[in-house]
mmCIF file of C-alpha atoms and ligand atoms in Angstrom:
data_model
loop_
_atom_site.group_PDB
_atom_site.id
_atom_site.type_symbol
_atom_site.label_atom_id
_atom_site.label_comp_id
_atom_site.label_asym_id
_atom_site.label_seq_id
_atom_site.Cartn_x
_atom_site.Cartn_y
_atom_site.Cartn_z
ATOM 1 C CA MET N 73 10.149 15.596 -5.605
ATOM 2 C CA GLN N 74 12.593 12.809 -6.307
ATOM 3 C CA PHE N 75 14.372 12.126 -9.538
ATOM 4 C CA PHE N 76 15.266 8.570 -10.618
ATOM 5 C CA VAL N 77 17.472 7.547 -13.217
ATOM 6 C CA ASP N 78 16.445 5.230 -15.681
ATOM 7 C CA SER N 79 19.457 3.650 -16.612
ATOM 8 C CA THR N 80 21.967 0.872 -16.596
ATOM 9 C CA GLU N 81 24.785 3.087 -17.624
ATOM 10 C CA ILE N 82 27.095 3.530 -14.948
ATOM 11 C CA SER N 83 28.501 6.933 -16.775
ATOM 12 C CA ASP N 84 25.059 8.342 -16.489
ATOM 13 C CA ILE N 85 24.240 7.335 -12.994
ATOM 14 C CA LYS N 86 27.643 9.009 -12.078
ATOM 15 C CA GLU N 87 26.832 12.401 -13.983
ATOM 16 C CA ALA N 88 23.351 12.437 -12.220
ATOM 17 C CA LEU N 89 24.671 11.669 -8.852
ATOM 18 C CA ALA N 90 27.135 14.831 -9.545
ATOM 19 C CA LEU N 91 24.297 16.728 -10.665
ATOM 20 C CA GLY N 92 22.181 15.872 -7.406
ATOM 21 C CA LEU N 93 19.641 14.384 -9.977
ATOM 22 C CA CYS N 94 19.862 10.395 -8.900
ATOM 23 C CA ASP N 95 17.156 9.985 -5.859
ATOM 24 C CA GLY N 96 17.404 6.571 -6.983
ATOM 25 C CA VAL N 97 17.514 4.173 -10.057
ATOM 26 C CA THR N 98 15.314 2.119 -12.008
ATOM 27 C CA THR N 99 16.270 -0.648 -14.348
ATOM 28 C CA ASN N 100 14.230 -3.015 -16.561
ATOM 29 C CA PRO N 101 14.901 -6.507 -18.630
ATOM 30 C CA SER N 102 15.148 -4.239 -21.881
ATOM 31 C CA LEU N 103 17.692 -2.006 -20.149
ATOM 32 C CA ILE N 104 19.935 -5.165 -18.768
ATOM 33 C CA ALA N 105 19.976 -6.606 -22.023
ATOM 34 C CA LYS N 106 21.021 -3.250 -23.722
ATOM 35 C CA SER N 107 23.916 -3.116 -21.076
ATOM 36 C CA GLY N 108 25.250 -6.619 -22.247
ATOM 37 C CA ARG N 109 26.003 -7.731 -19.084
ATOM 38 C CA SER N 110 24.326 -10.102 -16.185
ATOM 39 C CA LEU N 111 21.792 -8.762 -14.169
ATOM 40 C CA LYS N 112 23.470 -9.332 -10.815
ATOM 41 C CA PRO N 113 26.736 -7.403 -11.206
ATOM 42 C CA VAL N 114 24.755 -4.551 -12.846
ATOM 43 C CA ILE N 115 22.592 -3.884 -9.953
ATOM 44 C CA GLN N 116 25.258 -4.581 -7.277
ATOM 45 C CA GLU N 117 27.675 -2.082 -9.330
ATOM 46 C CA ILE N 118 24.663 0.508 -9.197
ATOM 47 C CA ALA N 119 23.510 -0.314 -5.604
ATOM 48 C CA GLY N 120 26.972 0.498 -4.649
ATOM 49 C CA LEU N 121 26.977 3.828 -6.195
ATOM 50 C CA ALA N 122 23.307 5.279 -5.509
ATOM 51 C CA GLU N 123 22.214 6.823 -2.481
ATOM 52 C CA GLY N 124 18.887 5.862 -2.754
ATOM 53 C CA PRO N 125 16.504 2.585 -3.723
ATOM 54 C CA VAL N 126 17.769 0.491 -7.028
ATOM 55 C CA LEU N 127 14.599 -1.107 -8.606
ATOM 56 C CA ALA N 128 15.374 -4.396 -10.381
ATOM 57 C CA GLU N 129 12.897 -6.267 -12.153
ATOM 58 C CA VAL N 130 11.805 -9.796 -12.020
ATOM 59 C CA THR N 131 11.171 -12.187 -15.087
ATOM 60 C CA GLY N 132 9.036 -15.094 -13.368
ATOM 61 C CA SER N 133 5.407 -15.253 -13.896
ATOM 62 C CA THR N 134 4.230 -17.085 -11.087
ATOM 63 C CA ALA N 135 4.415 -16.663 -7.440
ATOM 64 C CA ASP N 136 6.667 -18.823 -6.266
ATOM 65 C CA THR N 137 9.139 -17.981 -8.792
ATOM 66 C CA ILE N 138 8.714 -14.091 -8.237
ATOM 67 C CA ILE N 139 9.163 -14.707 -4.648
ATOM 68 C CA ALA N 140 12.104 -16.788 -5.118
ATOM 69 C CA GLU N 141 13.905 -14.200 -7.495
ATOM 70 C CA GLY N 142 12.781 -11.139 -5.165
ATOM 71 C CA ARG N 143 14.339 -13.123 -2.150
ATOM 72 C CA GLU N 144 17.609 -13.564 -4.118
ATOM 73 C CA MET N 145 17.642 -9.633 -5.119
ATOM 74 C CA ALA N 146 16.933 -8.292 -2.216
ATOM 75 C CA ALA N 147 20.202 -10.044 -0.642
ATOM 76 C CA TRP N 148 22.403 -8.331 -3.194
ATOM 77 C CA ALA N 149 22.463 -5.085 -1.446
ATOM 78 C CA GLU N 150 20.187 -3.103 1.254
ATOM 79 C CA ASN N 151 18.893 -0.784 -1.383
ATOM 80 C CA VAL N 152 17.600 -3.287 -3.756
ATOM 81 C CA VAL N 153 13.746 -2.693 -4.514
ATOM 82 C CA VAL N 154 12.089 -5.673 -6.469
ATOM 83 C CA LYS N 155 10.127 -4.390 -9.162
ATOM 84 C CA ILE N 156 7.390 -6.918 -9.838
ATOM 85 C CA PRO N 157 4.578 -6.464 -13.347
ATOM 86 C CA VAL N 158 1.127 -6.338 -11.954
ATOM 87 C CA THR N 159 -0.674 -9.466 -12.559
ATOM 88 C CA ILE N 160 -2.373 -11.890 -10.263
ATOM 89 C CA GLU N 161 0.628 -13.695 -9.545
ATOM 90 C CA GLY N 162 2.765 -10.525 -8.906
ATOM 91 C CA LEU N 163 0.176 -9.158 -6.382
ATOM 92 C CA LYS N 164 0.466 -12.468 -4.393
ATOM 93 C CA ALA N 165 4.454 -12.266 -4.658
ATOM 94 C CA ILE N 166 4.121 -8.486 -3.598
ATOM 95 C CA ARG N 167 1.996 -9.544 -0.185
ATOM 96 C CA VAL N 168 4.760 -12.203 1.102
ATOM 97 C CA LEU N 169 7.800 -10.218 -0.183
ATOM 98 C CA GLU N 170 6.615 -7.031 1.509
ATOM 99 C CA SER N 171 5.532 -9.263 4.548
ATOM 100 C CA GLU N 172 9.075 -10.171 4.946
ATOM 101 C CA GLY N 173 10.188 -6.558 4.733
ATOM 102 C CA VAL N 174 11.354 -7.152 0.871
ATOM 103 C CA ALA N 175 10.411 -3.495 -0.591
ATOM 104 C CA THR N 176 8.855 -3.696 -4.101
ATOM 105 C CA GLY N 177 7.627 -1.566 -6.613
ATOM 106 C CA THR N 178 4.778 -2.461 -8.978
ATOM 107 C CA THR N 179 5.611 -2.046 -12.624
ATOM 108 C CA LEU N 180 3.768 -1.998 -16.096
ATOM 109 C CA VAL N 181 0.739 -0.125 -14.488
ATOM 110 C CA PHE N 182 -1.395 1.374 -17.163
ATOM 111 C CA SER N 183 -4.836 1.621 -15.177
ATOM 112 C CA PRO N 184 -6.067 3.392 -11.908
ATOM 113 C CA SER N 185 -7.664 0.099 -11.027
ATOM 114 C CA GLN N 186 -4.065 -2.029 -11.295
ATOM 115 C CA GLY N 187 -2.354 0.787 -9.106
ATOM 116 C CA LEU N 188 -5.476 0.297 -6.412
ATOM 117 C CA LEU N 189 -4.574 -3.328 -6.485
ATOM 118 C CA ALA N 190 -1.068 -2.509 -6.004
ATOM 119 C CA ALA N 191 -1.122 -0.296 -3.340
ATOM 120 C CA LYS N 192 -3.611 -2.909 -1.418
ATOM 121 C CA ALA N 193 -1.039 -5.796 -1.999
ATOM 122 C CA GLY N 194 1.238 -3.475 -0.049
ATOM 123 C CA THR N 195 3.817 -2.337 -2.476
ATOM 124 C CA ARG N 196 5.914 0.720 -1.687
ATOM 125 C CA TYR N 197 6.087 2.148 -5.219
ATOM 126 C CA VAL N 198 3.262 2.080 -7.831
ATOM 127 C CA ILE N 199 4.861 2.642 -11.247
ATOM 128 C CA PRO N 200 2.494 4.151 -14.409
ATOM 129 C CA PHE N 201 4.111 4.452 -17.484
ATOM 130 C CA LEU N 202 3.357 7.696 -18.756
ATOM 131 C CA GLY N 203 5.195 7.782 -22.268
ATOM 132 C CA ARG N 204 3.620 4.313 -23.280
ATOM 133 C CA LEU N 205 0.161 5.626 -22.751
ATOM 134 C CA ASP N 206 0.873 8.735 -24.638
ATOM 135 C CA ASP N 207 2.314 6.271 -27.704
ATOM 136 C CA ILE N 208 -1.458 4.938 -27.696
ATOM 137 C CA SER N 209 -2.984 8.696 -27.929
ATOM 138 C CA ALA N 210 -3.916 8.002 -24.158
ATOM 139 C CA ALA N 211 -2.919 10.643 -21.392
ATOM 140 C CA GLY N 212 -0.254 9.460 -19.575
ATOM 141 C CA ILE N 213 -0.106 11.920 -16.997
ATOM 142 C CA GLY N 214 -3.851 11.710 -16.176
ATOM 143 C CA LEU N 215 -3.167 8.277 -14.986
ATOM 144 C CA ALA N 216 -0.465 9.348 -12.808
ATOM 145 C CA VAL N 217 -2.777 11.884 -11.239
ATOM 146 C CA GLN N 218 -5.638 9.499 -10.895
ATOM 147 C CA ILE N 219 -3.254 7.171 -9.116
ATOM 148 C CA GLN N 220 -1.932 9.711 -7.003
ATOM 149 C CA GLU N 221 -5.440 10.687 -5.835
ATOM 150 C CA ILE N 222 -6.441 7.079 -5.045
ATOM 151 C CA LEU N 223 -3.496 6.661 -2.638
ATOM 152 C CA SER N 224 -4.038 9.833 -0.635
ATOM 153 C CA ASN N 225 -7.710 9.134 -0.505
ATOM 154 C CA TYR N 226 -6.677 6.298 1.615
ATOM 155 C CA GLY N 227 -3.889 7.131 3.239
ATOM 156 C CA PHE N 228 -1.937 4.338 1.198
ATOM 157 C CA ASP N 229 1.816 4.158 2.445
ATOM 158 C CA ALA N 230 2.744 3.423 -1.332
ATOM 159 C CA GLU N 231 4.118 6.336 -3.436
ATOM 160 C CA VAL N 232 3.701 6.965 -7.276
ATOM 161 C CA LEU N 233 6.972 6.457 -9.142
ATOM 162 C CA ALA N 234 6.101 7.806 -12.824
ATOM 163 C CA ALA N 235 7.929 6.128 -15.425
ATOM 164 C CA SER N 236 8.092 6.036 -19.253
ATOM 165 C CA VAL N 237 8.855 9.721 -18.482
ATOM 166 C CA ARG N 238 10.050 10.423 -22.050
ATOM 167 C CA ASN N 239 10.493 14.430 -22.351
ATOM 168 C CA PRO N 240 10.703 17.546 -20.044
ATOM 169 C CA GLY N 241 6.896 18.343 -20.441
ATOM 170 C CA HIS N 242 6.240 14.975 -18.702
ATOM 171 C CA VAL N 243 8.479 15.779 -15.663
ATOM 172 C CA THR N 244 6.714 19.421 -15.315
ATOM 173 C CA ALA N 245 3.267 17.993 -15.638
ATOM 174 C CA CYS N 246 3.872 15.475 -12.814
ATOM 175 C CA ALA N 247 5.914 18.446 -10.585
ATOM 176 C CA LEU N 248 2.600 20.422 -11.208
ATOM 177 C CA SER N 249 0.456 17.569 -10.012
ATOM 178 C CA GLY N 250 2.473 17.023 -7.004
ATOM 179 C CA VAL N 251 3.466 13.370 -8.362
ATOM 180 C CA PRO N 252 6.526 12.743 -5.577
ATOM 181 C CA ILE N 253 8.686 10.481 -8.028
ATOM 182 C CA VAL N 254 9.726 10.540 -11.650
ATOM 183 C CA THR N 255 12.001 8.091 -13.462
ATOM 184 C CA ALA N 256 13.824 9.189 -16.819
ATOM 185 C CA PRO N 257 16.777 8.858 -19.055
ATOM 186 C CA LEU N 258 19.209 11.178 -17.945
ATOM 187 C CA ASN N 259 19.099 13.279 -21.193
ATOM 188 C CA VAL N 260 15.668 14.114 -20.208
ATOM 189 C CA TYR N 261 16.636 15.843 -16.897
ATOM 190 C CA LYS N 262 19.282 17.779 -19.115
ATOM 191 C CA GLN N 263 16.645 18.945 -21.652
ATOM 192 C CA MET N 264 15.160 20.604 -18.826
ATOM 193 C CA ALA N 265 17.831 22.885 -18.396
ATOM 194 C CA GLY N 266 17.835 23.945 -22.182
ATOM 195 C CA HIS N 267 15.761 26.834 -23.525
ATOM 196 C CA PRO N 268 16.796 28.833 -26.941
ATOM 197 C CA LEU N 269 16.138 32.075 -25.428
ATOM 198 C CA THR N 270 18.992 31.058 -22.636
ATOM 199 C CA ASP N 271 21.293 30.301 -25.735
ATOM 200 C CA ILE N 272 20.561 33.643 -27.528
ATOM 201 C CA GLY N 273 21.064 35.559 -24.199
ATOM 202 C CA ILE N 274 24.469 33.961 -23.552
ATOM 203 C CA GLN N 275 25.759 34.875 -26.915
ATOM 204 C CA ARG N 276 24.099 38.431 -27.025
ATOM 205 C CA PHE N 277 25.952 39.286 -23.587
ATOM 206 C CA LEU N 278 29.066 37.851 -24.834
ATOM 207 C CA ALA N 279 28.881 39.697 -27.902
ATOM 208 C CA ASP N 280 28.655 42.994 -26.141
ATOM 209 C CA TRP N 281 31.273 42.147 -23.606
ATOM 210 C CA GLU N 282 33.526 41.236 -26.430
ATOM 211 C CA SER N 283 32.711 44.803 -28.538
ATOM 212 C CA ALA N 284 32.885 47.038 -24.943
ATOM 213 C CA LYS N 285 35.944 45.214 -23.637
ATOM 214 C CA ALA N 286 38.210 46.802 -26.156
ATOM 215 C CA GLU N 287 37.072 50.185 -25.100
ATOM 216 C CA LEU N 288 37.362 49.571 -21.308
HETATM 217 C C1 LIG U 404 10.812 2.459 -15.597
HETATM 218 O O1 LIG U 404 11.102 1.626 -14.553
HETATM 219 C C2 LIG U 404 10.385 1.920 -16.875
HETATM 220 O O2 LIG U 404 10.700 0.346 -17.334
HETATM 221 C C3 LIG U 404 10.795 2.440 -18.184
HETATM 222 O O3 LIG U 404 10.685 3.729 -17.496
HETATM 223 C C4 LIG U 404 10.008 2.137 -19.105
HETATM 224 O O4 LIG U 404 10.378 3.511 -20.389
HETATM 225 P P1 LIG U 404 10.215 3.157 -21.843
HETATM 226 O O5 LIG U 404 8.638 3.056 -21.997
HETATM 227 O O6 LIG U 404 10.578 4.544 -22.215
HETATM 228 O O7 LIG U 404 10.558 1.961 -22.339
#
């Protein structure tokens, strides 16, 4: 299972790399805006650090503008993957870019049919948004599982990259269902390490050791 880091924070990406939890990085226009920097230098810096794919999202809405943006982004670094929203124009652009050898991910996927169209267009990553579906009381994990089943039924090369992953439960649900890639902020992966009984256990062991130590 691959863990991508959903962030433009360089310190988070470095820490995730040190933890062995950075198989790739995802960004989106909101995260770029939050960084206060321009898209190109952020993506180039991250692409130089990360060993895996770095997804940079287009903002154009016509196939021509998306293709132009995608070609430009792909030239920034070898590991840049162009992230494209699943619209009709986006699907046209994905076909063209993939035919030119530019790797794409299809984002803002909220239904199995959108996922199927993305795979048919030849995208590398189909990106369902779990948390945003949960936000409207729909089961995000169900969508990821359904898309996974569709891809496997027909042997598509595309992989599910589960996004909008907001908590350890999302990651575990993906792991139990065989979803190959998740992307989440670093703090979600750190939360996975925590358990109250682990903390209590450490405190008890240390207390027992401190009281026994004097008599040894
Ligand atoms: C990453 O590719 C997505 O843009 C991101 O996971 C969205 O997460 P959010 O729904 O928490 O904003």
